[in-house]
Coordinates of C-alpha atoms in Angstrom, one line a residue:
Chain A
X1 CA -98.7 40.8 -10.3
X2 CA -98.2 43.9 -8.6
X3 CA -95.2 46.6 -8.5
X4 CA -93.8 45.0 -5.0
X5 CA -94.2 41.7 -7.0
X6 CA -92.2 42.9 -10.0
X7 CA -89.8 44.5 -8.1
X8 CA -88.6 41.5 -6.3
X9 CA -88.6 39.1 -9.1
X10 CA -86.8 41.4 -11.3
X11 CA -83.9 41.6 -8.4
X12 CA -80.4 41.8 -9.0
X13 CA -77.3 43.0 -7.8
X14 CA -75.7 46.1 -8.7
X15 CA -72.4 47.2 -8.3
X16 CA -71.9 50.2 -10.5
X17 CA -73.8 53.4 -9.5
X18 CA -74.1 56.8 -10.8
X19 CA -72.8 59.8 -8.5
X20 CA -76.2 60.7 -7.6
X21 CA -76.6 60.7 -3.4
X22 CA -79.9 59.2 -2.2
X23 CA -81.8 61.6 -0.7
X24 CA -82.3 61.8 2.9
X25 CA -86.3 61.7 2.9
X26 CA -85.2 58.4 0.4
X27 CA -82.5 57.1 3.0
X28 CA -85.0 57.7 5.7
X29 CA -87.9 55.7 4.3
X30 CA -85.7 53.1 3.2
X31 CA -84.3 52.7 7.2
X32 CA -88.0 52.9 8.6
X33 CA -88.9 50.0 6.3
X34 CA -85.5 48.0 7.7
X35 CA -87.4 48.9 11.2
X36 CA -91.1 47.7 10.3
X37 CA -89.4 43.9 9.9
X38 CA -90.4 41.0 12.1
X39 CA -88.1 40.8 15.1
X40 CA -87.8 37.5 17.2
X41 CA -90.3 38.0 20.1
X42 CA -89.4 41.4 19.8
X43 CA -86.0 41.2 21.0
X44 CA -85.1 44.1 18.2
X45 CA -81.5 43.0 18.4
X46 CA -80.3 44.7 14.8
X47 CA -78.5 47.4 14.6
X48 CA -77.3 49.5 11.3
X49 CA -74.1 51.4 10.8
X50 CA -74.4 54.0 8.1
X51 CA -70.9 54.6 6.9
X52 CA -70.4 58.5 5.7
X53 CA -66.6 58.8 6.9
X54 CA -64.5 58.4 3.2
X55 CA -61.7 57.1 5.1
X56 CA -63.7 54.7 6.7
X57 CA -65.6 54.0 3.2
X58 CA -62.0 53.0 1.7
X59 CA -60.8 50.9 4.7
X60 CA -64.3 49.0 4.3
X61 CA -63.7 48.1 0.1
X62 CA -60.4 47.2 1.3
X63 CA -61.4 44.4 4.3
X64 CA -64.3 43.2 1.9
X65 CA -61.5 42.0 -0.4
X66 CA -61.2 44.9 -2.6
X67 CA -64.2 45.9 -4.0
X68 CA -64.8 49.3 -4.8
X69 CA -68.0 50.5 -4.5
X70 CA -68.5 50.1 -1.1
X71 CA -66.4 53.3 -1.4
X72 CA -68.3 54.5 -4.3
X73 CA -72.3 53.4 -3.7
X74 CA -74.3 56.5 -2.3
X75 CA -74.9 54.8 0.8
X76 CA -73.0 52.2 2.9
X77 CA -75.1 50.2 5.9
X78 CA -73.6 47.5 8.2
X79 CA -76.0 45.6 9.2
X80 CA -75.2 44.2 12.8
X81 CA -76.8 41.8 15.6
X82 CA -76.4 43.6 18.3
X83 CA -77.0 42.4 22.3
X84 CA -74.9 45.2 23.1
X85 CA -78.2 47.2 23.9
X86 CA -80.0 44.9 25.9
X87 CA -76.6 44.3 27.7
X88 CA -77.1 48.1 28.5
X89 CA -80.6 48.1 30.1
X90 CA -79.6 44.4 32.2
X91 CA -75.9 44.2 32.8
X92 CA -76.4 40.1 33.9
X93 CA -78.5 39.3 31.0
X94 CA -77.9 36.0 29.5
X95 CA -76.0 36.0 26.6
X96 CA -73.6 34.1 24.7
X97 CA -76.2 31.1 23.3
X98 CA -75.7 30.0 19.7
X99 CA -79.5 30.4 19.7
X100 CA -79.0 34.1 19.7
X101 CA -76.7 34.1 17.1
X102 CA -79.3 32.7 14.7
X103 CA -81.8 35.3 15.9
X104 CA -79.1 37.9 15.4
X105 CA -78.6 36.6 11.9
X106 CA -82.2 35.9 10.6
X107 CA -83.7 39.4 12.3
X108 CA -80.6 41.3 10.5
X109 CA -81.3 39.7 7.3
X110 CA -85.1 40.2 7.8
X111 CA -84.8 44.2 7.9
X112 CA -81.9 44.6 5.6
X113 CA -84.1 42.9 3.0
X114 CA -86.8 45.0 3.8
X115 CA -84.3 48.0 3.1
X116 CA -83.2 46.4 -0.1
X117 CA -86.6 45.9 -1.2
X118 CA -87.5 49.3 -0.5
X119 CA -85.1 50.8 -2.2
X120 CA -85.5 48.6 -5.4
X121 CA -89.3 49.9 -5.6
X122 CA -87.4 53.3 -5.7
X123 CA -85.5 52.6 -8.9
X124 CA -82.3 52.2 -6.6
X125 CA -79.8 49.5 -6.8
X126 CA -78.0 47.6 -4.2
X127 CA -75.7 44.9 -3.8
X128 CA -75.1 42.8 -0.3
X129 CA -71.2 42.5 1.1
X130 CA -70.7 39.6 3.1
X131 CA -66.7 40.3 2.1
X132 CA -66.9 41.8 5.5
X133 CA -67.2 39.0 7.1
X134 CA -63.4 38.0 5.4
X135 CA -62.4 40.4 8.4
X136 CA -64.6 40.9 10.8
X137 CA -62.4 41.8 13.7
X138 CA -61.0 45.0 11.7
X139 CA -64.5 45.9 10.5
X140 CA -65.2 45.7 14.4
X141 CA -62.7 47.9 15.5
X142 CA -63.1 50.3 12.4
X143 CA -67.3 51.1 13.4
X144 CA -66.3 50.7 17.5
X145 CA -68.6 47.4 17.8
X146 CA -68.7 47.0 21.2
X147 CA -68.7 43.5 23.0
X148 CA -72.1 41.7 21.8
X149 CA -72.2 42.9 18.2
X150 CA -71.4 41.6 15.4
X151 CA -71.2 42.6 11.9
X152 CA -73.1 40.4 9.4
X153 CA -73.1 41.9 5.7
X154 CA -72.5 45.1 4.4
X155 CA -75.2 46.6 2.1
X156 CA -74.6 49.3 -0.7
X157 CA -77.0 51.5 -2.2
X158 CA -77.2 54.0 -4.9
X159 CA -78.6 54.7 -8.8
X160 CA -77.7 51.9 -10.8
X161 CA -75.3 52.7 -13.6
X162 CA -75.7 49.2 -14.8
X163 CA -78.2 46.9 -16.2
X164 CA -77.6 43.3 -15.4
X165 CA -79.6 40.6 -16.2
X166 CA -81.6 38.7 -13.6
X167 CA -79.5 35.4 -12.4
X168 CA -81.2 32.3 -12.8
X169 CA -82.0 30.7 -9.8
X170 CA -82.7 26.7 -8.9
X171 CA -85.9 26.1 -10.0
X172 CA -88.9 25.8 -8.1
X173 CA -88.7 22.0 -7.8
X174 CA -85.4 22.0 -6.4
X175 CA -85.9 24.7 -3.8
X176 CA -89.2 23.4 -2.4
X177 CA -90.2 19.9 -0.5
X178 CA -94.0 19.0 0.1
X179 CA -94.3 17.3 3.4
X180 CA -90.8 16.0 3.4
X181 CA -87.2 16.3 2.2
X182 CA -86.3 15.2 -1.3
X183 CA -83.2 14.9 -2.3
X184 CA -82.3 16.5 -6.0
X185 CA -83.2 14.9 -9.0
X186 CA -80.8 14.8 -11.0
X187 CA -82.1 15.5 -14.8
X188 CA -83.3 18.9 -13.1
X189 CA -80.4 19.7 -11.6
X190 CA -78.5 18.9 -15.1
X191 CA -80.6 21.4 -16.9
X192 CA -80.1 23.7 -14.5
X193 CA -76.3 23.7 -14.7
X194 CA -77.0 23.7 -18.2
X195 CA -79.1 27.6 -17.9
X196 CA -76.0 28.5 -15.7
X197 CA -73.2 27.8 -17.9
X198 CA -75.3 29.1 -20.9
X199 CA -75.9 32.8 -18.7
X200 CA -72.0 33.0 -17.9
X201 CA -71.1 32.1 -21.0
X202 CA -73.6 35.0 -22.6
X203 CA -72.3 37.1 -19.6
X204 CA -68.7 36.8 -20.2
X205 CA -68.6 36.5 -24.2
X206 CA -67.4 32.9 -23.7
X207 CA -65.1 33.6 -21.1
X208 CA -66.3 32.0 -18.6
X209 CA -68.3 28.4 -18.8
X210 CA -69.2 26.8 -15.1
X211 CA -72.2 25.3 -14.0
X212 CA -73.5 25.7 -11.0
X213 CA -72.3 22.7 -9.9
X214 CA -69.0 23.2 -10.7
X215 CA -69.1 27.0 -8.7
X216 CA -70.7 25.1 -5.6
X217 CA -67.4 22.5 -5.6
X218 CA -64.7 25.2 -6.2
X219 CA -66.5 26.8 -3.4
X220 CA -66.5 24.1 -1.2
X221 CA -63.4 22.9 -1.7
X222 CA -62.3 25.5 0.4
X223 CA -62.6 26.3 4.1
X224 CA -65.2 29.0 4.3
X225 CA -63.6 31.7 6.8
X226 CA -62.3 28.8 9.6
X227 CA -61.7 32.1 11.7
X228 CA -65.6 33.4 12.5
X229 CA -66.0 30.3 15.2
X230 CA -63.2 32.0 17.4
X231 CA -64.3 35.2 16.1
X232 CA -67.8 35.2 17.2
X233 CA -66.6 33.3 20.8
X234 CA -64.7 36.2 21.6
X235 CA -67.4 38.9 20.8
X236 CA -69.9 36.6 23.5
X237 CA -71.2 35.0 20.6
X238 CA -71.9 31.2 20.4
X239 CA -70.4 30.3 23.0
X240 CA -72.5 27.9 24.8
Chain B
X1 CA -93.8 56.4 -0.9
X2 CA -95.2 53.9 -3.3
X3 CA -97.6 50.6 -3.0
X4 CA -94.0 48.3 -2.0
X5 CA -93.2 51.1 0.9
X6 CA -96.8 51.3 2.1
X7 CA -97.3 47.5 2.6
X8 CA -93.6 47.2 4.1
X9 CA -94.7 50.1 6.7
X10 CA -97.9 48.7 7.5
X11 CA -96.1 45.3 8.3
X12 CA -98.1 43.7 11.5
X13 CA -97.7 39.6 12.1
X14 CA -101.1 37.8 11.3
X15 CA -102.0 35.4 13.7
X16 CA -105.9 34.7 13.0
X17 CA -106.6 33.7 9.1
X18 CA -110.1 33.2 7.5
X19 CA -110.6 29.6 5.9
X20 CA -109.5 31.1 2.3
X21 CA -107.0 29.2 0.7
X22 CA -104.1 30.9 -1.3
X23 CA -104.0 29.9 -4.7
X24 CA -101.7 28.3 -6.5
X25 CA -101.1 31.1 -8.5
X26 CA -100.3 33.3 -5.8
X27 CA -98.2 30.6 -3.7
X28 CA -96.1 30.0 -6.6
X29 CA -95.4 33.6 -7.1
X30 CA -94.8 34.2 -3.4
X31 CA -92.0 31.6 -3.7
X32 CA -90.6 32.7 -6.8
X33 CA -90.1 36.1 -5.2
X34 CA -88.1 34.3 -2.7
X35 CA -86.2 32.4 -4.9
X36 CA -85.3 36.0 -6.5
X37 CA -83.7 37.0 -3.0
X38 CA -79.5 37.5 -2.7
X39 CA -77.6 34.5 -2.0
X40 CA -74.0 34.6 -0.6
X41 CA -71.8 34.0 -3.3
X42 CA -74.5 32.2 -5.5
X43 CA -74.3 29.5 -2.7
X44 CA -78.3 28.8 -2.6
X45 CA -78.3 27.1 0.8
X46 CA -82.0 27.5 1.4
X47 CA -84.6 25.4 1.1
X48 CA -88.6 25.3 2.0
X49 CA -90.7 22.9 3.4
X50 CA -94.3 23.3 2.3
X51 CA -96.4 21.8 5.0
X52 CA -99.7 20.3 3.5
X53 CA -100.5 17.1 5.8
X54 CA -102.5 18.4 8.5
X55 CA -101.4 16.0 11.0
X56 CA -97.9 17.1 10.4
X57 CA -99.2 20.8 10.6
X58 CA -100.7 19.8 14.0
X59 CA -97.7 18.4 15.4
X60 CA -95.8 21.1 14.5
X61 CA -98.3 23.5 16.4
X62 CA -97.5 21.9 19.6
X63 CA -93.7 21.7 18.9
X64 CA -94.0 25.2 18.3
X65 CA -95.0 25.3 21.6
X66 CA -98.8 25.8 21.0
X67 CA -99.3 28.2 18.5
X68 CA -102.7 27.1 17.0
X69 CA -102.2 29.6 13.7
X70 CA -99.5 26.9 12.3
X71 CA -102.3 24.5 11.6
X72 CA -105.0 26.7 10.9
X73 CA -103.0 29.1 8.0
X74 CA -103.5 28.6 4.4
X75 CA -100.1 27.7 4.3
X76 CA -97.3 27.3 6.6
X77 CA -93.6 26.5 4.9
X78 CA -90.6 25.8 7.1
X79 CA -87.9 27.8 5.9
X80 CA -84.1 26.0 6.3
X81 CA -80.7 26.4 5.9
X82 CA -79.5 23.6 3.8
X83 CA -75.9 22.0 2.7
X84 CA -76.9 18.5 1.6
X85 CA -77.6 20.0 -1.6
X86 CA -74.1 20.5 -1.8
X87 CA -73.2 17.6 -0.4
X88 CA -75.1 15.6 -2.7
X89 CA -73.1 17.0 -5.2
X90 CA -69.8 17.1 -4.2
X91 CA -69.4 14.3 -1.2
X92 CA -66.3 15.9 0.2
X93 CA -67.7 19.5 0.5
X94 CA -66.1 21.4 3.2
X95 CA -68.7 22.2 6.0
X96 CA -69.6 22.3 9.3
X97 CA -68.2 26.3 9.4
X98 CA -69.4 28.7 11.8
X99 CA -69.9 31.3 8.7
X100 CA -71.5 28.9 6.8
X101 CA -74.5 28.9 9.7
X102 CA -74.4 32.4 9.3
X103 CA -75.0 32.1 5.6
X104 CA -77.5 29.9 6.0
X105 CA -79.9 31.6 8.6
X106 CA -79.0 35.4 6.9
X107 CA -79.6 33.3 3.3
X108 CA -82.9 32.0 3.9
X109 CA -83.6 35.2 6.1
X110 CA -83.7 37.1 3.2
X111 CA -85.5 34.6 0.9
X112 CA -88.4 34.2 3.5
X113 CA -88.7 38.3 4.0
X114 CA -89.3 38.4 0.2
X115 CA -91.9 35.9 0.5
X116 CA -93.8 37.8 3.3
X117 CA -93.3 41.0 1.4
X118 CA -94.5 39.6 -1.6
X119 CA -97.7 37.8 0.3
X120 CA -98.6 41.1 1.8
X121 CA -98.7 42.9 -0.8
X122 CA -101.6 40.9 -2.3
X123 CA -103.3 41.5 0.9
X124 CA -102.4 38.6 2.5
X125 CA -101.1 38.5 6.1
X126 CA -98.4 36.1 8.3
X127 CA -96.3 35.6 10.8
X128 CA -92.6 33.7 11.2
X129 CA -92.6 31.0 13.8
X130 CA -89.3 30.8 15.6
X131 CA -90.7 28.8 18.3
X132 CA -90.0 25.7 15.9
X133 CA -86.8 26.1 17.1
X134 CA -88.5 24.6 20.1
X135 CA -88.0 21.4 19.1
X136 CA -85.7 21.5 16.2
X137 CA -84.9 17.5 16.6
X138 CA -88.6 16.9 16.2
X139 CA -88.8 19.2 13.7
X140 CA -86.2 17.6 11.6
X141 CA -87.9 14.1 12.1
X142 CA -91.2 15.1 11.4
X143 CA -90.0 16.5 7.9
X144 CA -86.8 13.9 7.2
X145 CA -84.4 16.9 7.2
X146 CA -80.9 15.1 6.3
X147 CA -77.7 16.3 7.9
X148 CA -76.4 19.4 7.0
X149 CA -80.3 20.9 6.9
X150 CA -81.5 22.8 10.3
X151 CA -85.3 24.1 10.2
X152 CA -84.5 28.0 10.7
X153 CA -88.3 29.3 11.3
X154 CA -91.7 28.7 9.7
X155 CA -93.3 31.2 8.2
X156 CA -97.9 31.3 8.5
X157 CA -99.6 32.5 5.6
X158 CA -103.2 33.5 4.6
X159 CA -106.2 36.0 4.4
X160 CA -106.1 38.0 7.7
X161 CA -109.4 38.0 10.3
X162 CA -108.0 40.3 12.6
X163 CA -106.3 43.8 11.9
X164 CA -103.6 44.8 14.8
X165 CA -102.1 47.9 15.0
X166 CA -98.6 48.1 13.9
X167 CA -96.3 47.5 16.8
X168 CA -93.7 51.1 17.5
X169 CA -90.1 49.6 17.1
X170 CA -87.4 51.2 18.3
X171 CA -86.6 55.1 17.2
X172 CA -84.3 55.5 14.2
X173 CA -81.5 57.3 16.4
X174 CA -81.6 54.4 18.4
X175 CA -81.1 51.8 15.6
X176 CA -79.2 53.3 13.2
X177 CA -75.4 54.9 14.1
X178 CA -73.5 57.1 12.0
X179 CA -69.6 55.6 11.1
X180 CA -69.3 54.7 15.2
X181 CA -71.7 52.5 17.3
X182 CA -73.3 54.7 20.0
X183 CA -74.4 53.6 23.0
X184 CA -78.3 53.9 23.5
X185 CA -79.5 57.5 24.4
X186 CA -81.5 57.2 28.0
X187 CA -83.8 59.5 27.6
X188 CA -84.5 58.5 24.2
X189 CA -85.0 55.2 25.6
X190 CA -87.0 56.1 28.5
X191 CA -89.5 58.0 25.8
X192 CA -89.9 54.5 23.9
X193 CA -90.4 52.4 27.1
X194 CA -93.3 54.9 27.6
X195 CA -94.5 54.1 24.3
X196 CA -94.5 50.3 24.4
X197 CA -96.3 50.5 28.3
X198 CA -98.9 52.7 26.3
X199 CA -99.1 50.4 23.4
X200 CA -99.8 47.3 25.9
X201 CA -102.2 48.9 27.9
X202 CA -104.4 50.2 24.8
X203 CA -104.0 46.5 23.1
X204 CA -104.8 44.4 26.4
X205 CA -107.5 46.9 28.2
X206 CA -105.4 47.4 30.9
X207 CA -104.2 44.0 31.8
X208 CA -100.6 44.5 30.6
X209 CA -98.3 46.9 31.5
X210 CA -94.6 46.7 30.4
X211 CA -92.0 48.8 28.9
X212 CA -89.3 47.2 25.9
X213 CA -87.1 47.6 28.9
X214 CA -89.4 45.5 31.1
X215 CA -89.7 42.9 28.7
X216 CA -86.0 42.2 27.4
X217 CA -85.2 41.8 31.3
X218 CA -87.7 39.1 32.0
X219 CA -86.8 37.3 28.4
X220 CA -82.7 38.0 29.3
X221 CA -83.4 36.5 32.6
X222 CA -83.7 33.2 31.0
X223 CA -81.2 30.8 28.9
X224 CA -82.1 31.3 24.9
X225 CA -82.8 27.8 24.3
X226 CA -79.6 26.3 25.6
X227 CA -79.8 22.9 23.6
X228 CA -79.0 24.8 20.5
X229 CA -75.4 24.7 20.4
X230 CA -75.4 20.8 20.6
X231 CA -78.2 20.4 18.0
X232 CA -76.1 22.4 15.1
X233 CA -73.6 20.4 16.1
X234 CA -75.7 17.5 15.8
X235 CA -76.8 18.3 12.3
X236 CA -73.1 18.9 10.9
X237 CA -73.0 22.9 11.6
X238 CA -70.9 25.3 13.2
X239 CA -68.8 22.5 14.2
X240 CA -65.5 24.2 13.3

């Protein structure tokens, strides 16, 4: 066990901050650990948009589907795959393959945990907003995304003025195979949803009692975002 | 800075290991840490495969398009974005979204980066291996992935024999924007082509030569695995 150890494991997300702004030596460490992540044979094809404009701050907590503190968190990063930038040193490169949109998606993730990681060993708090992807196209036109970026999460950051507990997560024997696939066995999987409906019940003061099983249907008994297909098309995304 | 910002600075991929194993100890923690990683709206769509059998770990070196490390590393998981979970519990789950491949690959993204972080800060090294993505139907076989599970990248893991310097990445000004996308600074960019064609000449004695600029032309000059597209498909994802 070590302090990056024990700051991962004790992870969660925070969503009520303090007014205290990060400072800019902090914000700039924080961004050059984004940078140091792996990046698919080094196609570097992430880009960040650090939103400072209030306006912009409020229109953002409104497209994400109304939550507030990506207004109010000290700092507020878009995290983008971008081809935009290669498209700018070769005009005819080839673009467009879904095989690029996973590489945009995995190298952006890769960095913005790095970020988030980074700040957590800071005592800072964050909290990931893929509510921007509810509308992508206005978050587009908000930032100026040019053609060949796409934003995939927003990510806020700031001094926690909260203390959550850590979320249990599927156990160990659930989340990795040796060798092969297994499907889930089902007595673990029970007692899991057990430890989930006992943390939202503690959570809530009873208010709330859902296993994760009965989250993951609710979810999934709705279309998740039918628009990105056509959205990510018409940004040269995915489309061959 | 502190002990988590130092090891995520000094990031370099690790492609030569000693014969040390990783403990048990350590593995398990390595994966806990990922397991401790966001996850879009509590969704958990990731799942690892732990590769032990060494004929599998062989044949996934040559699908990987011969990268010898994948056998030869202490450990080498295959990280995926998986919805039979959720199909085996709820049979009529809605899938097959273009967001929920996003979720996936950004998902298991950010579980993987904690596992690196986490393994480097014991002192072990690695490196992701997109090139499974080679041979992603092979892939699949060779590990009995299920519809609705793609492989999304492996990930090498073990004590380092070799000690590379840590690659530049692109400046700051040219990765992060403030409120608007900018495009690319040439000068700025003509400064870090300098660098990388410095960087390659130190690290190959001479024998390579080539500027970022250089080398996104010659990888852009090429389809980005073009067979993608139909094997999501294939596997139940981004179908809609």
């Amino acid at each position: 066990m070590n302090q990056t150890i024990e700051s991962l494991l004790s992870h969660r997300s925070i969503r009520k901050f303090n007014n205290q702004p990060i400072s800019d030596e902090q914000r700039n460490v924080i961004l050059d650990c984004a940078r140091a992540a792996s990046t698919s044979s080094f196609i570097q094809c992430t880009s960040v948009i650090r939103v400072v404009d209030q306006e912009k701050r409020r229109l953002l907590a409104e497209y994400a589907g109304g939550q507030p503190y990506v207004a109010e968190a000290a700092e507020f990063f878009v995290w983008c795959a971008d081809f935009n930038r290669h498209l700018q040193i070769k005009p005819d490169a080839k673009l467009g393959f879904a095989e690029q949109t996973l590489i945009g998606a995995i190298d952006g993730a890769l960095a913005a945990q790095n970020a988030l990681a980074a700040a957590e060993s800071l005592g800072l708090g964050g909290v990931y907003i893929g509510g921007l992807r509810n509308n992508p196209e206005k978050v587009s036109e908000l930032l100026g995304l040019p053609m060949n970026v796409i934003p995939l999460f927003g990510l806020c950051l700031g001094h926690p003025a909260q203390n959550p507990e850590v979320k249990p997560r599927l156990p160990s024997s659930l989340y990795v195979h040796e060798d092969t696939y297994q499907l889930m066995d089902v007595d673990t999987l029970a007692t899991y949803d057990q430890t989930i409906r006992e943390y939202y019940r503690t959570r809530t003061g009873g208010n709330k009692e859902m296993s994760w099983s009965d989250q993951i249907s609710g979810t999934l008994n709705k279309e998740a975002r039918p628009f990105m297909k056509a959205f990510l098309e018409s940004k040269g995304f995915s489309t061959r």
